[in-house]
XYZ file of C-alpha atoms in Angstrom:
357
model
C 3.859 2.794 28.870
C 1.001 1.803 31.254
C -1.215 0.343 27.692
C -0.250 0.312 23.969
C -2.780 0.648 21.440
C -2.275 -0.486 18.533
C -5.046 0.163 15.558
C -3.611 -1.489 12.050
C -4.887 -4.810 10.966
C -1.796 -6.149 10.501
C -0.813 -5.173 13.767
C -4.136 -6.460 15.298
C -3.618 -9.650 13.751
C 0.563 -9.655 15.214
C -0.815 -9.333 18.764
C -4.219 -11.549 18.760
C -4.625 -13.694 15.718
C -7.408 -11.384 14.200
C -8.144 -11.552 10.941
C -10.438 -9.215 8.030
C -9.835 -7.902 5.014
C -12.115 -4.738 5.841
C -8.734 -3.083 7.179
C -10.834 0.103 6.371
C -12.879 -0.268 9.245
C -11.428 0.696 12.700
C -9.688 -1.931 14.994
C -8.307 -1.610 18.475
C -5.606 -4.057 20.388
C -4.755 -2.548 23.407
C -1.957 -4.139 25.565
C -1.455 -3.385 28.878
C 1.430 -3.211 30.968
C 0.427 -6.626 32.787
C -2.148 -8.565 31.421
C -3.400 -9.902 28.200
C -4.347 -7.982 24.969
C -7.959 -6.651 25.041
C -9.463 -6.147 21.617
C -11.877 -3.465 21.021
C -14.359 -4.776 17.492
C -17.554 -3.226 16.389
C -20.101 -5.942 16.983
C -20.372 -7.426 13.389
C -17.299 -8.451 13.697
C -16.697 -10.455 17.422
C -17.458 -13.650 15.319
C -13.839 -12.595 13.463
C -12.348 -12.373 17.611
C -14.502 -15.437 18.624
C -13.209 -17.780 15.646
C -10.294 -16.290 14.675
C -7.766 -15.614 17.707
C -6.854 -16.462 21.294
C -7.781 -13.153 23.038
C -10.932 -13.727 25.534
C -11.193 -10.217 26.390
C -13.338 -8.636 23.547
C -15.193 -5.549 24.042
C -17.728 -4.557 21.150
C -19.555 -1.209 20.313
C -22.644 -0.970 17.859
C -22.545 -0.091 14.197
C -24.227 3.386 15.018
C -21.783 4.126 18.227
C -18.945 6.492 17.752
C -15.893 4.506 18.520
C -13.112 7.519 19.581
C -15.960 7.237 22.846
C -15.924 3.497 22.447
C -12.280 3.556 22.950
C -11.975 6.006 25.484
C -14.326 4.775 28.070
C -13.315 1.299 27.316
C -9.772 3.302 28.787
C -11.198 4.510 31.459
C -13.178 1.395 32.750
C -9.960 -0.028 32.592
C -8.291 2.460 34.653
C -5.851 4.330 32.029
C -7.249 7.256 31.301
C -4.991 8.979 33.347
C -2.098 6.995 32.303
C 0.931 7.003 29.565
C -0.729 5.647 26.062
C 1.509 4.197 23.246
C -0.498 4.849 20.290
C 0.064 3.129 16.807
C 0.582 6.029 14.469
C 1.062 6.192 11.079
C -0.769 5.875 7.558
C -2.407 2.251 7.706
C -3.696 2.609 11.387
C -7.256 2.707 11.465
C -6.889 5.700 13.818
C -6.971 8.708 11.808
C -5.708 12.398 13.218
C -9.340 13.410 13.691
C -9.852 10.600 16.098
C -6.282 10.929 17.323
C -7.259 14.824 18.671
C -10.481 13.886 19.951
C -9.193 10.926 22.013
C -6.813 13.302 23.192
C -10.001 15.565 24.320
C -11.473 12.504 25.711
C -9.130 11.751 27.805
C -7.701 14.873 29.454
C -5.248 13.336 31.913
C -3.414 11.026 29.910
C -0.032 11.198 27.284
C 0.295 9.785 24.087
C 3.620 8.950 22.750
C 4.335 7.461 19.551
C 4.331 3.797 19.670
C 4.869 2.413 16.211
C 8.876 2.609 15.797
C 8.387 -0.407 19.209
C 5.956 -1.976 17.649
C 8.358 -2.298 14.182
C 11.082 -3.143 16.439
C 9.139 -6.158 17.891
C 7.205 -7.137 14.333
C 10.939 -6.951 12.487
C 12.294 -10.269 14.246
C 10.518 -13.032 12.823
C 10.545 -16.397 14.339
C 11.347 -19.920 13.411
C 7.505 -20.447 12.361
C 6.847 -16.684 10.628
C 10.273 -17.333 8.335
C 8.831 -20.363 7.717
C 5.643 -19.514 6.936
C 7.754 -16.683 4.623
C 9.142 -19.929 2.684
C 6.202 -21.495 2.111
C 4.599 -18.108 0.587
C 8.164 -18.096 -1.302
C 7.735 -21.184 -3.087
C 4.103 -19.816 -4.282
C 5.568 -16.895 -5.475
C 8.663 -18.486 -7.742
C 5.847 -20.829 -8.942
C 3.598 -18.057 -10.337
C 6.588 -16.336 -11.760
C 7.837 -19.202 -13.667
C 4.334 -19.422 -14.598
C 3.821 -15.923 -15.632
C 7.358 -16.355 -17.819
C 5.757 -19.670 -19.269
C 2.960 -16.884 -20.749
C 4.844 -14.187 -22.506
C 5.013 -14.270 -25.501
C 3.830 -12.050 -28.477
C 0.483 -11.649 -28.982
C -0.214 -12.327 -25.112
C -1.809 -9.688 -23.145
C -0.489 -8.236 -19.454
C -3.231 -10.040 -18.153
C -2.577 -13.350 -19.441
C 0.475 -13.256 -18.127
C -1.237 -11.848 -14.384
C -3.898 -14.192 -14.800
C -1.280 -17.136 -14.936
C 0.868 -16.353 -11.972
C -2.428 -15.375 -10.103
C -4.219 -18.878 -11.017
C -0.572 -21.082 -10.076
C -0.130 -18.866 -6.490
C -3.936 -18.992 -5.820
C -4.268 -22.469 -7.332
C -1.251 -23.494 -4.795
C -2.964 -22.390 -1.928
C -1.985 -18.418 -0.985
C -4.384 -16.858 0.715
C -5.665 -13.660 -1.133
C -2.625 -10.878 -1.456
C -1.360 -7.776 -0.261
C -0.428 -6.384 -3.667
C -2.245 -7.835 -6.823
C 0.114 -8.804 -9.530
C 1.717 -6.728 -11.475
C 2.282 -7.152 -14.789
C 3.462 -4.706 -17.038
C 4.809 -4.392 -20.570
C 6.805 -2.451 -23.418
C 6.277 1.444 -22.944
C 4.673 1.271 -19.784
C 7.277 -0.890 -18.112
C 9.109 2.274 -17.426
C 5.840 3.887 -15.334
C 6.744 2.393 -11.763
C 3.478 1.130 -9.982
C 1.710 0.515 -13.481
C 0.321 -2.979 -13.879
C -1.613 -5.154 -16.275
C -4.026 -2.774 -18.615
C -5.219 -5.293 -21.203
C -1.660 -4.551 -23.206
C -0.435 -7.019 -26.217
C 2.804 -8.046 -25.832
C 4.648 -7.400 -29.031
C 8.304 -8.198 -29.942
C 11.159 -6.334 -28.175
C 9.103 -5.619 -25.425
C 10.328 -5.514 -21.614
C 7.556 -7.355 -19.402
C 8.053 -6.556 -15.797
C 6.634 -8.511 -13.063
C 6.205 -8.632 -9.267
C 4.409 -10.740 -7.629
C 4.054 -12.202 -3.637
C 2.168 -15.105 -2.690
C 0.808 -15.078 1.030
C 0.397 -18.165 3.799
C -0.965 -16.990 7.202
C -0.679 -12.872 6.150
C 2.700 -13.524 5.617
C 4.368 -12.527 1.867
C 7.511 -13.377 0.263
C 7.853 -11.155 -3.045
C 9.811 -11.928 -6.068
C 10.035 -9.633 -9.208
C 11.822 -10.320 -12.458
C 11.920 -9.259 -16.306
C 11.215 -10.518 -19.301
C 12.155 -9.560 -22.597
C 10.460 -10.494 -26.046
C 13.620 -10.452 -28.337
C 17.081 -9.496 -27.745
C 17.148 -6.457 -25.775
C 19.105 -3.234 -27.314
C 22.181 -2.450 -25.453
C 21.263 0.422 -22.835
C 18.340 -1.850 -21.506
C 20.043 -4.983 -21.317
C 23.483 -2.829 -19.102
C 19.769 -1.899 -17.156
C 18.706 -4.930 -16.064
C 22.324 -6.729 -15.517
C 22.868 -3.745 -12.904
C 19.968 -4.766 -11.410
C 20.692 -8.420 -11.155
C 24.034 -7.429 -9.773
C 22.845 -5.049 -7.234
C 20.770 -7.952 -5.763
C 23.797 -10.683 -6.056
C 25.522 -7.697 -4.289
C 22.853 -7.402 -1.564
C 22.335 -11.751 -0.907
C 26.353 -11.589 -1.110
C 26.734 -8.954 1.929
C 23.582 -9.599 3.935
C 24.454 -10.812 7.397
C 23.482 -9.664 10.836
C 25.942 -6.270 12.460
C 26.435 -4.653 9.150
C 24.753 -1.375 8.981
C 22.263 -0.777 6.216
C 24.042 2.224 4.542
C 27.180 0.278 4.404
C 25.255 -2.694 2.365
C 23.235 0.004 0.300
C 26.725 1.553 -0.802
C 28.192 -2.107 -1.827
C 25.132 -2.462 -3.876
C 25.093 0.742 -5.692
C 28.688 0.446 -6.765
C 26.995 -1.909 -9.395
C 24.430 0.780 -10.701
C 26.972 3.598 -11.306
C 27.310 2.846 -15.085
C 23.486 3.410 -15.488
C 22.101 5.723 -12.577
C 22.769 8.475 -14.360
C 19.742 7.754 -17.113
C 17.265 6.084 -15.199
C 15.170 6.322 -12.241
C 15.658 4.749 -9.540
C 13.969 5.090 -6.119
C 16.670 4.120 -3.867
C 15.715 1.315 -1.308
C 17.624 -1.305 -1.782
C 15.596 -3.599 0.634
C 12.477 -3.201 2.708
C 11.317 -5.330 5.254
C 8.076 -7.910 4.814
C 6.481 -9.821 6.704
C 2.663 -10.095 8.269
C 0.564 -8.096 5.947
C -2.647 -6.860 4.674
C -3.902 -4.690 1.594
C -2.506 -1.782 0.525
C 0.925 -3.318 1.486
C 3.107 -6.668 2.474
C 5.742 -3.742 3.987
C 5.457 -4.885 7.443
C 8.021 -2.350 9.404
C 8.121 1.015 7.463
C 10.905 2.529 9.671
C 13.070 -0.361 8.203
C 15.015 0.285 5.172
C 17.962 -0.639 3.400
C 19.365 3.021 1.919
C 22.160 4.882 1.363
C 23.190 6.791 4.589
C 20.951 4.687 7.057
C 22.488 3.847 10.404
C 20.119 0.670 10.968
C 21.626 -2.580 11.981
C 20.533 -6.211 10.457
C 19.964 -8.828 12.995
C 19.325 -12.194 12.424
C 15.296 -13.049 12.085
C 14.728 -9.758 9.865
C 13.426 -10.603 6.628
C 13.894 -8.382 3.204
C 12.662 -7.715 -0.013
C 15.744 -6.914 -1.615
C 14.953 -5.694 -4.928
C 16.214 -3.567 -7.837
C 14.281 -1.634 -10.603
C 15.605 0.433 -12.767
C 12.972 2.443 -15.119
C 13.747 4.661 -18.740
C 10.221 6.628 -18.746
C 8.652 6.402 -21.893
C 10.722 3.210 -23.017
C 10.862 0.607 -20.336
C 11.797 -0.849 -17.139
C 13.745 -3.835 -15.336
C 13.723 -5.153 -12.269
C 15.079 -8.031 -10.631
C 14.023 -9.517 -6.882
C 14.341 -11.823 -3.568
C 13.073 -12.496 -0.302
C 15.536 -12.981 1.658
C 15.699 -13.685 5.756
C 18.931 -12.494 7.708
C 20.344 -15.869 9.407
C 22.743 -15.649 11.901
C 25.684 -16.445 9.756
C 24.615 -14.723 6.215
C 21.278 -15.062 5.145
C 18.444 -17.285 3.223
C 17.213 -16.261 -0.046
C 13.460 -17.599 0.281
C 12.250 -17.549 -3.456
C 13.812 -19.726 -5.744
C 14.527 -18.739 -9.569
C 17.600 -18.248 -11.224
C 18.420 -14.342 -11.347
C 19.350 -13.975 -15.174
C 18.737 -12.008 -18.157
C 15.229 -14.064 -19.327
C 15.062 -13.487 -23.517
C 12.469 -15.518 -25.151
């Protein structure tokens, strides 16, 4: 490649420090073969480049100013618009396929290639001071979850419990998060993405909870359930399969095992519920830097049945497990977890049991 471009904030903010939560707007960190990162910013926001990271080569266009022509003539005063382009594709890029085909028309004599799957490849590896900025969001996140379990109770809402773990994590010092709690109880438990709705808690309901604190952009999830009475039988077999399936995962996790290997270890301990639930089937994702609509930092890298990926040491999971009966409730159960180079670390920090109040 003679430049990559990369155009998600959290990649932005991986290469030069820049930080904004307006990750709708579009961003541009282009890296050359030789050289330091140049960072294309509509004007509003240079005082973001000029406060907020080490790159001294900031090129701005006006609020009015189209910037597909922006970017391609700040290309070709640079000398690479007849060059080999690694473009950040994908969903969360701020480059969209409209401005992907007119760049192309733009610039006539170069090639795009694909460059996210390097840029994942790099962003998967954490170092000494992302892991531990990982533990430090870690200990955020098991402190709103014991606080959110400190809430339930009957006659409690889904956002009393939220508004707990949100006021300890927040309260503690995370920065403002990738995904906003979720909270979610009885019935709707079993809906997967539902969260808090303004729902009383009544006895024998499942509460189901994720939450993920965040120091520097960097998140460390934890999820966990919470029942309001002795659970019946089927639900209770639910969520000890998925406490299993993580003791499973933090049990095998080490660097040079393949991921379909681990994800076959750990569904050994769903097979006496699979059958009756649903289940989505990653059995760990990687995190990491992040922004809104997602602290899923590397979205090539998955732990799943049949996957040929590798763990190395410095990779850092969320290795959860959620198990969901529509229409009558769901469990879950959660770590962070970073891959050391003799096992791994499990970042968060409460006891993974069956929690009946």
């Amino acid at each position: 490649l003679d430049v990559l471009l990369a155009h998600s904030m959290a990649s932005v903010c991986y290469l030069t420090g820049l930080e904004s939560f307006a990750v709708h707007k579009y961003w541009l960190a282009a890296v050359p073969r030789s050289g330091d990162p140049i960072l294309l910013v509509q004007g509003f926001e240079s005082l973001n480049a000029s406060i907020g990271c080490w790159i001294t080569d900031v090129v701005t266009y006006d609020l009015q100013a189209d910037h597909v022509t922006a970017t391609a003539e700040l290309l070709s005063d640079r000398g690479f618009d007849g060059g080999r382009l690694g473009i950040e594709l994908g969903p969360l890029t701020s480059l969209t396929p409209h401005d992907y085909v007119r760049l192309g028309e733009l610039l006539p004599r170069a090639s795009f290639t694909d460059a996210a799957p390097l840029i994942s490849s790099v962003r998967a590896i954490k170092s000494a001071a992302e892991i531990d900025y990982m533990r430090q969001a870690a200990a955020l996140s098991s402190a709103g979850m014991q606080a959110a379990i400190d809430t339930v109770a009957a006659g409690k809402t889904d956002n009393d419990v939220a508004a707990a773990a949100y006021c300890t994590m927040i309260g503690g010092g995370s920065e403002y998060f990738c995904y906003q709690p979720i909270v979610t109880v009885g019935r709707r438990s079993g809906i997967p993405h539902s969260t808090f709705q303004r729902v009383e808690i009544k006895p024998g309901d499942a509460v189901f909870m994720e939450f993920g604190a965040c120091i520097r952009r960097y998140s460390s999830p934890i999820m966990r359930t919470v029942f309001v009475g002795r659970p019946p039988d089927q639900v209770r077999r639910m969520v000890d399969a998925c406490i299993a399936s993580v003791d499973t995962l933090i049990e095998k996790i080490r660097p040079g095992i393949v991921a379909g290997d681990l994800a076959r270890q750990a569904e050994t301990q769903l097979a006496s519920v699979i059958e009756k639930v649903i289940w989505h089937g990653s059995y760990c994702y990687s995190v990491g830097l992040g922004f809104p609509p997602t602290w899923a930092d590397c979205p090539e890298i998955n732990v799943t049945v049949g996957s040929e990926m590798v763990l190395q040491a410095g990779m850092v999971f969320h290795c959860s497990t959620s198990l969901r009966d529509p229409g009558r409730c769901g469990t879950t159960c959660s770590e962070t977890v970073a891959v050391t180079e003799t096992g791994c670390e499990v970042l968060t920090s409460l006891a993974r049991e069956v929690i009946v109040l």
